[in-house]
Amino acid sequence: TFGQEIFLKNVLSTVSVCNGSFSFRNAPSFFSLTNPSTSAAYHEIDAYMEMVDNHPSAPPFVCQSLLKLFGFSNADPVSVAACSKAYKEGKFTWTNPDDDQDTVQIGDGTQRGNLAAIAGSILLSRDALSPTVEQDPMSGGLKSPVLKLLEVLRGFKLTRSLHHRRTDGLLNNKVQEYFGESIYGTPDQFSFYDPFYQPAGGHKAAFIIAPEAELLNLGEVINAQNALYSVLSGQLHWCFNGVGASWGRGVSNSCGSLDGSNKYSPAYLDYSPVGNATDASNVVGQLATILTSDRLSLKNRALIEAAFDASRAEDGAVEAMRVAQKLIVTSPEFHSLGKVDLKNLT
C-alpha cells in the first residue's frame, strides 16, 4: 500500500510444543542474536511496526481506542467504519448534509494512518455533530480522572511562581493515590484501567462499557474531589489533600500561602473572568464553558449562580468565583462527556 516495498525472508521456522502436539510458525528475524547491531535492531522494530500498522485489524482497533478518548465509550459501528476508512485511505472528506457540493478534505491520501484524517473523521462524525445522538443513553462517556486535574490546571492558567526553581517539580506523588492515575506513570502497557470494563448493574445488563469507571472507588472519588478543591483555592500546594509540590523555602511544614502571597506555593491559578466579574450569569457561564464545554444544565446553573450571589455578598467576587468553580467540579456534567439526566430534584 502507498507504494511501499516489502522484502520477505525465504525462511520457514516452525516451533513445536508439547512433544510436537502443537506447532506454529515463528516470525523470521533479521536480528542476529550472536552478533547483534543497533542498526539491525532499528530495522527489525521498524519492520514489525509496519506489519502491525498494515494488519487488517489495526484501523478498527485504533479507531475504537481513539473514539473512547474523545468521549465515545460505546461508539456506533458507523463511526468506527468511517474512522477506519480514513485510517486506510489517509484522507477524510466531510460533506455538508445540506449541500452535497460543500466538502472539506483532510489529509492528502498519501500516507496510511494520517492522524489529521483520523481526527477529522472523529470530530466531524455524526456522533459528534448530531444533537439527537446526545439523547442516546449509550452516547458519551466518563472523563479520565487525571484529565479532570489537567483540565482545571490548564483552564484556569496554572502559572509557576517566580521564586520557584524550574528544576523542581510542580506536582507531588499523591496524584496516583488520589486520582488512581498519574501523568507518565502508567503501571504497564495496559494502562490504568481495562478499556472494556463494564460496571456492575445497568451497564453490564445493557452490554455498555465505561472504562474509566474502574477507577471510581469511594476512596479515590473523595480524595480526587478534595484535591480539586485544594487546587481551586487558587494555589498549588500539598495541604488539604493538595497535589502541589511541598516547597517551603526551608520553612518546616509550610502549607502553601493561604494569605494569597504565593510565598510557599510553587504555582498558582492566574485566571480571572472576562467582563463583569460580579455578574453571576457572566462568571458561571464562562466557568461552565471551561469545565463542561457549556453542558451545565439549567437547573445546576441556576443553583450555582444563586450560590455565587450569596458568596459575593458575604465575601466578595473572588471568593464567589471559587465557590462556583468548586460547585461545577462537583456536578455530574464535569465528570462526564455526554448528556446528564438529572433525577430526584425538587
Coordinates of C-alpha atoms in Angstrom, one line a residue:
T1 CA 0.0 0.0 0.0
F2 CA 1.0 3.6 -0.7
G3 CA 3.9 2.4 -2.9
Q4 CA 5.7 0.6 -0.1
E5 CA 8.1 -2.2 -1.0
I6 CA 8.1 -5.3 1.1
F7 CA 11.1 -7.7 1.4
L8 CA 10.5 -11.2 2.7
K9 CA 13.0 -13.6 4.1
N10 CA 12.7 -17.0 2.5
V11 CA 13.0 -19.0 5.7
L12 CA 10.5 -21.3 7.4
S13 CA 10.9 -21.6 11.2
T14 CA 8.4 -23.8 13.0
V15 CA 8.1 -24.0 16.7
S16 CA 6.8 -27.2 18.3
V17 CA 5.5 -27.6 21.8
C18 CA 4.0 -30.5 23.9
N19 CA 6.1 -33.1 22.2
G20 CA 5.0 -31.9 18.8
S21 CA 1.3 -31.9 19.6
F22 CA 1.1 -28.2 18.7
S23 CA 3.2 -26.1 16.4
F24 CA 3.2 -22.6 15.0
R25 CA 5.3 -20.7 12.5
N26 CA 7.9 -18.4 14.1
A27 CA 8.3 -14.9 12.6
P28 CA 11.5 -14.7 10.6
S29 CA 14.1 -12.4 12.2
F30 CA 16.9 -10.3 10.6
F31 CA 18.4 -9.6 14.0
S32 CA 21.4 -11.8 14.9
L33 CA 21.4 -13.0 18.5
T34 CA 25.1 -13.9 18.3
N35 CA 26.3 -10.7 16.5
P36 CA 23.7 -8.0 17.3
S37 CA 23.9 -4.5 15.9
T38 CA 22.0 -1.3 16.7
S39 CA 21.0 -0.7 13.1
A40 CA 19.6 -4.3 12.7
A41 CA 17.5 -3.7 15.9
Y42 CA 16.1 -0.5 14.4
H43 CA 15.3 -2.2 11.1
E44 CA 13.6 -5.1 13.0
I45 CA 11.4 -2.8 15.0
D46 CA 10.5 -0.7 12.0
A47 CA 9.5 -3.8 10.1
Y48 CA 7.4 -5.1 13.0
M49 CA 5.7 -1.7 13.4
E50 CA 4.9 -1.6 9.7
M51 CA 3.5 -5.1 9.8
V52 CA 1.2 -4.1 12.8
D53 CA 0.2 -0.9 11.0
N54 CA -0.8 -2.7 7.9
H55 CA -2.6 -5.5 9.6
P56 CA -6.4 -5.5 8.7
S57 CA -7.4 -5.3 12.4
A58 CA -5.3 -2.1 13.1
P59 CA -7.7 0.5 11.7
P60 CA -10.8 -0.5 13.7
F61 CA -8.8 -1.3 16.9
V62 CA -7.0 2.1 16.8
C63 CA -10.3 3.9 15.9
Q64 CA -12.2 2.3 18.7
S65 CA -9.5 3.3 21.2
L66 CA -9.3 6.9 20.0
L67 CA -13.1 7.3 19.9
K68 CA -13.1 6.3 23.6
L69 CA -10.6 9.0 24.4
F70 CA -12.7 11.5 22.5
G71 CA -15.7 10.7 24.8
F72 CA -17.4 7.9 22.8
S73 CA -17.0 4.9 25.1
N74 CA -19.6 3.0 23.1
A75 CA -19.1 4.3 19.6
D76 CA -21.5 3.1 17.0
P77 CA -20.2 0.9 14.1
V78 CA -20.8 3.6 11.5
S79 CA -18.4 6.0 13.3
V80 CA -15.8 3.2 13.7
A81 CA -16.2 2.3 10.0
A82 CA -15.8 6.0 8.9
C83 CA -12.7 6.4 11.1
S84 CA -11.2 3.1 9.8
K85 CA -11.8 4.2 6.2
A86 CA -9.9 7.4 6.9
Y87 CA -7.1 5.4 8.5
K88 CA -6.7 3.2 5.5
E89 CA -7.0 5.8 2.8
G90 CA -5.0 8.5 4.6
K91 CA -7.8 11.1 4.0
F92 CA -11.2 12.1 5.2
T93 CA -13.8 14.0 3.2
W94 CA -16.6 15.8 5.1
T95 CA -19.8 16.6 3.2
N96 CA -22.2 19.3 4.3
P97 CA -25.5 17.4 4.9
D98 CA -27.4 20.4 3.5
D99 CA -25.2 20.8 0.4
D100 CA -23.5 17.9 -1.3
Q101 CA -21.2 20.2 -3.2
D102 CA -19.8 21.7 0.0
T103 CA -17.0 19.4 1.0
V104 CA -13.8 19.6 3.1
Q105 CA -10.9 17.1 2.6
I106 CA -8.5 16.4 5.5
G107 CA -5.3 14.6 4.5
D108 CA -3.9 14.1 1.0
G109 CA -4.3 10.3 0.8
T110 CA -0.6 9.6 0.5
Q111 CA 0.0 8.2 4.0
R112 CA -1.8 5.4 5.7
G113 CA -2.8 6.3 9.3
N114 CA -2.8 10.0 8.7
L115 CA -3.7 11.4 12.2
A116 CA -5.3 14.6 10.8
A117 CA -7.6 12.5 8.7
I118 CA -8.4 10.2 11.6
A119 CA -9.1 13.1 14.0
G120 CA -11.3 14.8 11.3
S121 CA -13.4 11.6 10.9
I122 CA -14.0 11.5 14.7
L123 CA -14.6 15.2 15.3
L124 CA -16.9 15.5 12.2
S125 CA -18.7 12.2 12.7
R126 CA -22.4 12.1 13.1
D127 CA -21.9 11.1 16.8
A128 CA -20.0 14.4 17.3
L129 CA -22.4 16.7 15.3
S130 CA -25.9 15.3 15.7
P131 CA -27.9 16.7 18.7
T132 CA -30.2 13.7 18.6
V133 CA -27.3 11.2 19.3
E134 CA -26.7 13.0 22.6
Q135 CA -30.1 11.8 23.8
D136 CA -29.0 8.2 23.3
P137 CA -28.0 6.7 26.8
M138 CA -25.2 4.8 25.1
S139 CA -23.6 8.1 23.8
G140 CA -20.8 9.8 25.7
G141 CA -18.6 8.5 28.4
L142 CA -16.7 9.4 31.7
K143 CA -13.7 11.6 31.9
S144 CA -10.4 10.0 32.8
P145 CA -9.7 11.1 36.4
V146 CA -6.3 12.7 35.8
L147 CA -7.7 14.6 32.9
K148 CA -10.0 16.4 35.3
L149 CA -7.0 17.7 37.2
L150 CA -5.3 18.8 34.0
E151 CA -8.4 20.4 32.7
V152 CA -8.6 22.6 35.9
L153 CA -4.9 23.5 35.8
R154 CA -4.9 24.4 32.1
G155 CA -8.3 26.0 32.0
F156 CA -7.5 28.4 34.9
K157 CA -4.0 29.2 33.7
L158 CA -1.6 27.5 36.1
T159 CA 1.4 29.8 36.5
R160 CA 4.7 29.0 38.0
S161 CA 5.7 31.2 40.9
L162 CA 8.7 33.5 40.1
H163 CA 10.6 32.2 43.1
H164 CA 10.1 28.5 42.3
R165 CA 13.1 26.7 40.8
R166 CA 12.3 25.3 37.3
T167 CA 14.2 22.2 38.2
D168 CA 11.7 21.4 41.0
G169 CA 8.5 19.6 40.1
L170 CA 5.1 21.2 40.4
L171 CA 3.1 18.1 41.4
N172 CA 3.7 15.7 44.2
N173 CA 3.5 11.9 44.2
K174 CA 0.0 11.9 45.7
V175 CA -1.6 12.3 42.2
Q176 CA -1.6 8.5 41.7
E177 CA -3.1 7.8 45.1
Y178 CA -5.8 10.5 44.9
F179 CA -6.9 10.0 41.2
G180 CA -5.9 6.4 40.5
E181 CA -3.8 7.7 37.6
S182 CA -0.6 9.8 37.3
I183 CA 1.0 11.7 34.5
Y184 CA 3.5 9.5 32.6
G185 CA 3.2 6.9 35.4
T186 CA 1.3 4.0 33.7
P187 CA 2.0 0.8 35.6
D188 CA 2.3 -1.3 32.5
Q189 CA 1.4 -1.5 28.8
F190 CA -2.3 -2.0 29.6
S191 CA -2.6 1.5 31.2
F192 CA -4.5 2.3 34.4
Y193 CA -7.8 0.5 33.6
D194 CA -9.4 -2.1 31.4
P195 CA -10.5 -0.4 28.1
F196 CA -13.5 -2.8 28.0
Y197 CA -14.5 -2.5 31.7
Q198 CA -18.2 -2.9 32.4
P199 CA -19.5 -1.6 35.7
A200 CA -22.0 -3.9 37.6
G201 CA -25.6 -3.2 37.2
G202 CA -27.3 -1.5 34.3
H203 CA -24.1 -1.2 32.3
K204 CA -23.4 -4.9 32.4
A205 CA -27.0 -5.8 31.6
A206 CA -27.0 -3.5 28.6
F207 CA -23.5 -4.6 27.5
I208 CA -22.3 -1.0 27.8
I209 CA -18.7 -0.3 28.7
A210 CA -17.3 2.6 30.9
P211 CA -13.6 2.0 31.1
E212 CA -12.8 5.0 33.4
A213 CA -15.4 3.7 35.9
E214 CA -12.9 1.0 37.1
L215 CA -11.1 3.8 39.0
L216 CA -14.1 5.2 40.7
N217 CA -13.9 3.6 44.1
L218 CA -15.1 5.6 47.1
G219 CA -11.6 6.5 48.4
E220 CA -10.4 7.9 45.1
V221 CA -13.6 9.7 44.4
I222 CA -13.4 11.6 47.7
N223 CA -9.6 12.1 47.5
A224 CA -9.8 13.4 43.9
Q225 CA -12.6 15.9 44.8
N226 CA -10.6 17.2 47.8
A227 CA -7.6 17.6 45.6
L228 CA -9.6 19.6 43.1
Y229 CA -11.0 21.8 45.8
S230 CA -7.5 22.4 47.1
V231 CA -6.2 23.5 43.7
L232 CA -9.3 25.7 43.3
S233 CA -8.3 27.6 46.4
G234 CA -6.2 29.5 43.8
Q235 CA -2.8 28.0 44.7
L236 CA -1.0 24.7 44.1
H237 CA 0.2 23.3 47.4
W238 CA 0.2 20.0 49.3
C239 CA -2.1 20.9 52.1
F240 CA -5.7 19.7 52.5
N241 CA -5.3 16.8 50.1
G242 CA -3.4 19.1 47.6
V243 CA -1.3 17.7 44.8
G244 CA 1.3 20.5 44.7
A245 CA 4.9 20.0 45.5
S246 CA 5.9 20.6 49.1
W247 CA 8.1 23.6 48.5
G248 CA 8.5 25.8 51.6
R249 CA 11.8 27.5 51.0
G250 CA 13.3 25.8 54.1
V251 CA 10.3 26.6 56.3
S252 CA 9.1 23.5 58.1
N253 CA 5.6 22.4 57.5
S254 CA 4.8 25.4 55.3
C255 CA 1.3 25.0 53.9
G256 CA 1.4 26.9 50.6
S257 CA 0.3 30.5 51.0
L258 CA -3.2 30.8 52.3
D259 CA -2.8 34.5 52.6
G260 CA -2.6 34.8 48.8
S261 CA 1.1 35.9 48.6
N262 CA 2.2 32.6 46.9
K263 CA 5.3 32.7 49.2
Y264 CA 5.4 29.0 49.7
S265 CA 3.4 27.9 46.6
P266 CA 5.2 26.5 43.5
A267 CA 2.4 27.7 41.3
Y268 CA -1.0 29.4 41.3
L269 CA -4.1 29.8 39.1
D270 CA -3.9 33.1 37.3
Y271 CA -7.4 33.2 36.0
S272 CA -10.0 36.0 36.1
P273 CA -13.3 36.1 34.1
V274 CA -13.7 38.4 31.1
G275 CA -16.2 41.2 31.6
N276 CA -18.2 41.9 34.7
A277 CA -16.7 39.7 37.5
T278 CA -19.6 40.4 39.8
D279 CA -22.3 39.2 37.4
A280 CA -23.3 35.6 38.3
S281 CA -24.6 34.7 34.8
N282 CA -21.4 36.0 33.2
V283 CA -19.0 34.3 35.5
V284 CA -20.8 31.0 35.8
G285 CA -21.3 30.9 32.1
Q286 CA -17.5 31.2 31.4
L287 CA -16.7 28.6 34.1
A288 CA -19.2 26.2 32.6
T289 CA -17.6 26.6 29.2
I290 CA -14.2 25.8 30.6
L291 CA -15.2 22.9 32.8
T292 CA -18.2 21.3 31.0
S293 CA -18.0 22.6 27.4
D294 CA -21.2 24.6 28.2
R295 CA -23.1 21.4 29.1
L296 CA -24.1 22.6 32.6
S297 CA -27.8 22.0 33.0
L298 CA -30.2 25.0 33.5
K299 CA -31.1 23.6 36.9
N300 CA -27.5 23.3 38.1
R301 CA -26.6 26.6 36.5
A302 CA -29.3 28.4 38.5
L303 CA -28.2 26.8 41.8
I304 CA -24.6 27.8 41.2
E305 CA -25.5 31.3 40.2
A306 CA -27.5 31.7 43.4
A307 CA -24.6 30.4 45.5
F308 CA -22.3 32.8 43.6
D309 CA -24.5 35.8 44.5
A310 CA -24.7 34.7 48.2
S311 CA -21.0 34.3 48.5
R312 CA -20.2 37.6 46.7
A313 CA -22.5 39.5 49.1
E314 CA -20.6 37.9 52.0
D315 CA -17.0 37.5 50.9
G316 CA -16.5 39.4 47.6
A317 CA -16.3 38.4 43.9
V318 CA -13.1 36.4 44.0
E319 CA -14.3 34.1 46.7
A320 CA -17.7 33.8 44.9
M321 CA -15.9 32.6 41.8
R322 CA -14.0 30.0 43.7
V323 CA -17.3 28.8 45.2
A324 CA -18.7 28.5 41.7
Q325 CA -15.7 26.6 40.5
K326 CA -15.9 24.1 43.3
L327 CA -19.6 23.5 42.7
I328 CA -19.1 23.0 39.0
V329 CA -16.3 20.4 39.5
T330 CA -18.8 18.6 41.8
S331 CA -21.5 18.5 39.1
P332 CA -22.1 15.4 37.0
E333 CA -21.6 17.4 33.9
F334 CA -18.0 18.0 34.8
H335 CA -17.3 14.3 35.3
S336 CA -18.9 13.0 32.1
L337 CA -18.8 13.6 28.4
G338 CA -22.4 13.2 27.4
K339 CA -25.9 14.2 28.3
V340 CA -26.7 14.2 32.0
D341 CA -30.2 13.0 33.1
L342 CA -30.9 14.8 36.4
K343 CA -33.4 13.0 38.6
N344 CA -35.0 13.3 42.0
L345 CA -34.6 17.1 42.0
T346 CA -37.1 19.2 43.8

